[in-house]
mmCIF file of C-alpha atoms in Angstrom:
data_model
loop_
_atom_site.group_PDB
_atom_site.id
_atom_site.type_symbol
_atom_site.label_atom_id
_atom_site.label_comp_id
_atom_site.label_asym_id
_atom_site.label_seq_id
_atom_site.Cartn_x
_atom_site.Cartn_y
_atom_site.Cartn_z
ATOM 1 C CA MET A 1 18.630 -16.526 -10.147
ATOM 2 C CA SER A 2 19.150 -15.307 -6.357
ATOM 3 C CA GLU A 3 18.226 -17.380 -3.483
ATOM 4 C CA GLN A 4 15.688 -15.073 -2.267
ATOM 5 C CA LEU A 5 13.483 -15.180 -5.279
ATOM 6 C CA GLU A 6 13.877 -18.913 -5.448
ATOM 7 C CA ARG A 7 12.889 -19.382 -2.160
ATOM 8 C CA LEU A 8 9.246 -17.530 -2.921
ATOM 9 C CA LEU A 9 8.233 -18.909 -5.879
ATOM 10 C CA PRO A 10 6.721 -22.223 -4.168
ATOM 11 C CA VAL A 11 4.836 -19.365 -2.303
ATOM 12 C CA LEU A 12 3.776 -17.821 -5.206
ATOM 13 C CA ALA A 13 2.773 -21.135 -7.096
ATOM 14 C CA THR A 14 -0.088 -21.317 -4.107
ATOM 15 C CA ILE A 15 -1.878 -18.623 -6.543
ATOM 16 C CA PRO A 16 -3.855 -20.613 -8.642
ATOM 17 C CA GLY A 17 -2.332 -19.932 -12.399
ATOM 18 C CA VAL A 18 0.908 -18.530 -11.583
ATOM 19 C CA SER A 19 3.982 -20.060 -12.779
ATOM 20 C CA ILE A 20 6.965 -17.808 -13.100
ATOM 21 C CA PRO A 21 9.541 -19.150 -15.796
ATOM 22 C CA VAL A 22 12.494 -19.220 -14.493
ATOM 23 C CA ALA A 23 14.084 -17.985 -17.359
ATOM 24 C CA LEU A 24 13.088 -14.044 -16.456
ATOM 25 C CA LEU A 25 14.094 -14.304 -13.344
ATOM 26 C CA GLN A 26 18.033 -15.206 -14.573
ATOM 27 C CA GLY A 27 20.070 -12.252 -13.177
ATOM 28 C CA LYS A 28 18.304 -10.869 -11.360
ATOM 29 C CA TYR A 29 19.681 -10.324 -7.566
ATOM 30 C CA ILE A 30 18.145 -8.912 -4.774
ATOM 31 C CA ALA A 31 20.104 -7.702 -1.890
ATOM 32 C CA ALA A 32 17.534 -7.927 1.198
ATOM 33 C CA SER A 33 18.971 -9.663 3.845
ATOM 34 C CA GLN A 34 17.850 -12.946 5.103
ATOM 35 C CA ARG A 35 15.873 -12.068 7.659
ATOM 36 C CA LYS A 36 13.905 -9.709 5.537
ATOM 37 C CA ILE A 37 13.173 -12.288 2.964
ATOM 38 C CA GLU A 38 12.442 -14.765 5.859
ATOM 39 C CA GLN A 39 9.538 -12.082 6.610
ATOM 40 C CA LEU A 40 8.328 -11.584 3.471
ATOM 41 C CA GLU A 41 7.940 -15.146 2.933
ATOM 42 C CA GLN A 42 5.708 -15.317 5.995
ATOM 43 C CA ALA A 43 3.665 -12.651 5.581
ATOM 44 C CA LEU A 44 3.468 -13.365 1.799
ATOM 45 C CA ARG A 45 2.559 -17.140 2.703
ATOM 46 C CA TYR A 46 -0.468 -15.290 5.021
ATOM 47 C CA GLU A 47 -1.946 -12.743 2.671
ATOM 48 C CA ILE A 48 -1.839 -15.718 -0.172
ATOM 49 C CA ALA A 49 -3.910 -18.472 1.702
ATOM 50 C CA LEU A 50 -5.986 -15.561 3.252
ATOM 51 C CA LEU A 51 -6.978 -14.559 -0.269
ATOM 52 C CA ASN A 52 -7.592 -17.956 -1.791
ATOM 53 C CA GLN A 53 -9.941 -18.492 0.656
ATOM 54 C CA LYS A 54 -11.548 -15.541 0.061
ATOM 55 C CA ILE A 55 -11.080 -16.365 -3.632
ATOM 56 C CA GLU A 56 -12.939 -19.991 -3.055
ATOM 57 C CA ALA A 57 -15.566 -18.326 -1.233
ATOM 58 C CA GLY A 58 -16.628 -15.873 -4.892
ATOM 59 C CA LYS A 59 -16.001 -12.772 -2.357
ATOM 60 C CA LEU A 60 -12.705 -12.163 -4.684
ATOM 61 C CA SER A 61 -11.781 -12.448 -8.224
ATOM 62 C CA LEU A 62 -8.585 -13.874 -9.059
ATOM 63 C CA ASP A 63 -7.215 -12.015 -12.837
ATOM 64 C CA LYS A 64 -6.046 -15.054 -13.938
ATOM 65 C CA GLU A 65 -4.500 -14.209 -16.934
ATOM 66 C CA TYR A 66 -2.686 -11.202 -15.343
ATOM 67 C CA VAL A 67 -0.814 -13.804 -12.824
ATOM 68 C CA LYS A 68 0.442 -15.724 -16.040
ATOM 69 C CA SER A 69 1.777 -12.366 -17.416
ATOM 70 C CA ASP A 70 5.419 -10.931 -17.205
ATOM 71 C CA SER A 71 3.833 -7.839 -15.870
ATOM 72 C CA PHE A 72 3.032 -9.835 -12.337
ATOM 73 C CA THR A 73 6.560 -11.040 -12.440
ATOM 74 C CA ALA A 74 7.666 -7.830 -12.791
ATOM 75 C CA ASN A 75 5.457 -7.298 -9.485
ATOM 76 C CA VAL A 76 7.152 -9.867 -7.884
ATOM 77 C CA ILE A 77 10.466 -8.050 -8.549
ATOM 78 C CA GLN A 78 9.395 -4.446 -7.443
ATOM 79 C CA ALA A 79 8.305 -6.178 -3.883
ATOM 80 C CA LEU A 80 11.807 -7.739 -3.737
ATOM 81 C CA ARG A 81 13.330 -4.435 -3.863
ATOM 82 C CA ALA A 82 10.723 -2.765 -2.014
ATOM 83 C CA ALA A 83 11.903 -5.222 0.587
ATOM 84 C CA GLU A 84 15.822 -4.174 0.342
ATOM 85 C CA ILE A 85 14.943 -0.685 2.074
ATOM 86 C CA ALA A 86 12.102 -1.842 4.390
ATOM 87 C CA GLU A 87 12.706 -0.686 7.941
ATOM 88 C CA THR A 88 10.274 -2.408 9.814
ATOM 89 C CA GLU A 89 8.564 -5.875 10.045
ATOM 90 C CA ASP A 90 5.267 -3.782 8.998
ATOM 91 C CA LYS A 91 6.208 -2.482 6.009
ATOM 92 C CA LEU A 92 7.421 -5.967 4.839
ATOM 93 C CA ARG A 93 3.801 -6.913 5.380
ATOM 94 C CA PHE A 94 2.183 -3.823 3.845
ATOM 95 C CA ILE A 95 4.596 -5.332 0.581
ATOM 96 C CA ALA A 96 3.254 -8.620 1.150
ATOM 97 C CA ARG A 97 -0.128 -7.874 1.166
ATOM 98 C CA ALA A 98 -0.012 -5.404 -2.252
ATOM 99 C CA LEU A 99 1.846 -8.246 -3.977
ATOM 100 C CA ALA A 100 -0.893 -10.741 -3.084
ATOM 101 C CA GLY A 101 -3.178 -8.247 -4.161
ATOM 102 C CA CYS A 102 -1.589 -7.844 -7.589
ATOM 103 C CA SER A 103 -3.078 -11.451 -8.213
ATOM 104 C CA LEU A 104 -6.878 -9.970 -7.665
ATOM 105 C CA SER A 105 -9.058 -8.302 -10.434
ATOM 106 C CA PHE A 106 -10.543 -5.089 -9.701
ATOM 107 C CA SER A 107 -13.434 -3.317 -11.677
ATOM 108 C CA SER A 108 -13.151 -0.852 -13.766
ATOM 109 C CA PRO A 109 -11.134 1.533 -13.656
ATOM 110 C CA GLN A 110 -8.456 -0.837 -13.738
ATOM 111 C CA LEU A 111 -5.508 -0.659 -11.538
ATOM 112 C CA ASP A 112 -2.255 0.155 -12.521
ATOM 113 C CA LYS A 113 -0.468 -2.392 -10.586
ATOM 114 C CA PHE A 114 3.126 -1.483 -11.842
ATOM 115 C CA GLN A 115 2.868 2.081 -10.629
ATOM 116 C CA THR A 116 0.924 1.206 -7.616
ATOM 117 C CA MET A 117 4.062 -1.224 -6.536
ATOM 118 C CA ARG A 118 6.355 1.279 -7.480
ATOM 119 C CA ILE A 119 4.657 3.993 -5.251
ATOM 120 C CA ILE A 120 4.607 1.339 -2.511
ATOM 121 C CA GLU A 121 8.457 0.857 -2.655
ATOM 122 C CA GLY A 122 9.240 4.418 -2.363
ATOM 123 C CA VAL A 123 6.815 5.015 0.828
ATOM 124 C CA SER A 124 8.753 4.957 4.239
ATOM 125 C CA ASP A 125 7.833 3.068 7.156
ATOM 126 C CA ARG A 126 7.003 6.401 8.674
ATOM 127 C CA GLU A 127 5.288 7.533 5.347
ATOM 128 C CA LEU A 128 3.323 4.403 5.851
ATOM 129 C CA ARG A 129 2.187 4.792 9.373
ATOM 130 C CA VAL A 130 0.584 7.694 8.680
ATOM 131 C CA PHE A 131 -0.992 6.633 5.311
ATOM 132 C CA VAL A 132 -2.685 3.746 7.333
ATOM 133 C CA ASP A 133 -3.460 5.668 10.212
ATOM 134 C CA TYR A 134 -4.949 8.458 8.130
ATOM 135 C CA PHE A 135 -7.847 6.289 7.180
ATOM 136 C CA GLN A 136 -8.666 6.195 10.597
ATOM 137 C CA ILE A 137 -8.985 10.053 11.204
ATOM 138 C CA LEU A 138 -11.322 10.824 8.164
ATOM 139 C CA ASP A 139 -15.243 10.272 7.743
ATOM 140 C CA PRO A 140 -15.675 6.096 7.144
ATOM 141 C CA ILE A 141 -19.180 7.095 4.556
ATOM 142 C CA ASP A 142 -16.807 8.544 2.146
ATOM 143 C CA PRO A 143 -13.012 8.672 3.222
ATOM 144 C CA TYR A 144 -11.817 9.995 -0.288
ATOM 145 C CA ASN A 145 -14.029 13.373 -0.771
ATOM 146 C CA GLU A 146 -13.265 14.058 3.162
ATOM 147 C CA MET A 147 -10.496 16.659 3.807
ATOM 148 C CA ILE A 148 -8.400 17.545 6.989
ATOM 149 C CA PRO A 149 -7.640 21.349 7.274
ATOM 150 C CA VAL A 150 -3.772 21.492 7.124
ATOM 151 C CA ASP A 151 -3.675 23.793 10.197
ATOM 152 C CA THR A 152 -5.566 21.010 12.370
ATOM 153 C CA GLN A 153 -4.079 19.329 15.353
ATOM 154 C CA VAL A 154 -4.672 15.969 14.380
ATOM 155 C CA SER A 155 -1.991 14.074 14.546
ATOM 156 C CA VAL A 156 -0.776 10.022 15.354
ATOM 157 C CA ALA A 157 0.054 8.390 17.975
ATOM 158 C CA GLY A 158 3.970 8.209 18.853
ATOM 159 C CA LEU A 159 5.071 10.858 16.465
ATOM 160 C CA THR A 160 5.330 14.456 17.426
ATOM 161 C CA ARG A 161 4.136 17.253 15.373
ATOM 162 C CA GLN A 162 6.935 17.773 13.481
ATOM 163 C CA GLU A 163 7.477 13.985 12.452
ATOM 164 C CA PHE A 164 3.432 13.458 11.441
ATOM 165 C CA LEU A 165 3.825 16.916 8.915
ATOM 166 C CA ALA A 166 6.799 15.716 6.988
ATOM 167 C CA SER A 167 5.333 12.320 6.692
ATOM 168 C CA LEU A 168 2.439 14.035 5.199
ATOM 169 C CA LEU A 169 4.760 16.430 3.083
ATOM 170 C CA GLY A 170 6.102 13.010 2.190
ATOM 171 C CA LEU A 171 3.094 11.602 0.830
ATOM 172 C CA GLN A 172 2.360 14.463 -1.050
ATOM 173 C CA GLN A 173 5.410 14.273 -2.765
ATOM 174 C CA LEU A 174 4.772 10.461 -3.619
ATOM 175 C CA GLY A 175 0.927 11.883 -5.033
ATOM 176 C CA LEU A 176 -0.933 10.307 -2.155
ATOM 177 C CA LEU A 177 -2.058 13.422 -0.953
ATOM 178 C CA SER A 178 -2.994 16.924 -2.339
ATOM 179 C CA LYS A 179 -3.504 20.266 -0.881
ATOM 180 C CA GLU A 180 -6.747 21.508 -1.938
ATOM 181 C CA PRO A 181 -8.912 24.826 -1.003
ATOM 182 C CA LEU A 182 -10.969 24.664 1.894
ATOM 183 C CA THR A 183 -13.457 26.587 3.228
ATOM 184 C CA ALA A 184 -14.770 26.905 7.081
ATOM 185 C CA ARG A 185 -17.639 24.233 6.134
ATOM 186 C CA ASP A 186 -14.896 21.679 5.080
ATOM 187 C CA GLY A 187 -13.782 21.610 8.459
ATOM 188 C CA GLU A 188 -16.709 21.728 10.407
ATOM 189 C CA TRP A 189 -16.729 17.860 11.306
ATOM 190 C CA ILE A 190 -13.345 18.418 12.657
ATOM 191 C CA ASP A 191 -13.268 18.434 16.710
ATOM 192 C CA THR A 192 -10.109 20.799 16.593
ATOM 193 C CA PRO A 193 -9.690 24.372 16.481
ATOM 194 C CA HIS A 194 -10.059 25.976 13.267
ATOM 195 C CA GLN A 195 -9.352 29.431 11.744
ATOM 196 C CA ALA A 196 -12.282 30.224 10.154
ATOM 197 C CA GLY A 197 -12.029 31.442 6.434
ATOM 198 C CA ALA A 198 -10.181 30.355 3.166
ATOM 199 C CA GLY A 199 -7.271 27.942 3.839
ATOM 200 C CA PHE A 200 -5.867 24.392 2.412
ATOM 201 C CA ALA A 201 -7.153 20.903 3.619
ATOM 202 C CA TRP A 202 -5.184 17.564 2.759
ATOM 203 C CA LYS A 203 -7.100 15.479 0.503
ATOM 204 C CA LEU A 204 -6.250 11.577 -0.441
ATOM 205 C CA THR A 205 -5.583 11.334 -4.119
ATOM 206 C CA VAL A 206 -6.647 9.019 -7.125
ATOM 207 C CA LEU A 207 -3.528 7.239 -6.469
ATOM 208 C CA ALA A 208 -3.660 6.943 -2.801
ATOM 209 C CA ARG A 209 -7.120 4.909 -3.474
ATOM 210 C CA GLN A 210 -5.004 2.572 -5.593
ATOM 211 C CA VAL A 211 -2.467 2.089 -3.000
ATOM 212 C CA ALA A 212 -5.178 1.127 -0.276
ATOM 213 C CA THR A 213 -7.263 -0.631 -2.609
ATOM 214 C CA LEU A 214 -4.316 -3.184 -3.638
ATOM 215 C CA SER A 215 -2.865 -3.303 -0.017
ATOM 216 C CA ARG A 216 -6.752 -3.801 1.328
ATOM 217 C CA VAL A 217 -6.220 -0.577 3.564
ATOM 218 C CA GLY A 218 -9.164 1.991 4.672
ATOM 219 C CA PHE A 219 -12.698 1.206 3.953
ATOM 220 C CA GLU A 220 -12.454 -0.403 0.911
ATOM 221 C CA ALA A 221 -11.212 -3.079 2.555
ATOM 222 C CA PRO A 222 -12.957 -6.519 1.427
#
């Protein structure tokens, strides 16, 4: 078992019921740097402590069977692989938050946690930044039914227009955004120039809802 995995086990054990068999981790090797593992460990310790507080207060529910399963162990391996290619501490914190979220029980329809962690692994740091900030652009009443016209000038601070658009296309490729037909009425709330008539708009997908729910991003954060 790699030193990185061994280092995280005591932190994960602070989740009630978690007991990852060492045998399941034998032969696993993670190439993440020592510095990344330290940052992931610190972030994971914080996120788990926060969730435990909310679980004790009755605000969240622990998935007692899932945290004992091989599936949760697979989530841990996914998180470490995602940490290997994370370029920023923000991405590492996001990974830690999502991994901690894998211990929770969610209402129906159930999240596909393995699929969601796989998508999180593939999200670049810039795409992650745009994904998180994207929620701040949307109508907080119903973000998943809100749409942003493709030709809008809305962007994210610190990114060029081309960088922002490239990130949106990347999020579309990952299945987090889709292009939907747009009418002039759909774009009325956005205070930017928009050509009247038919067009297309970005819309968050069901998979985006899964990622946001697991990582507690946007308007579903408990």
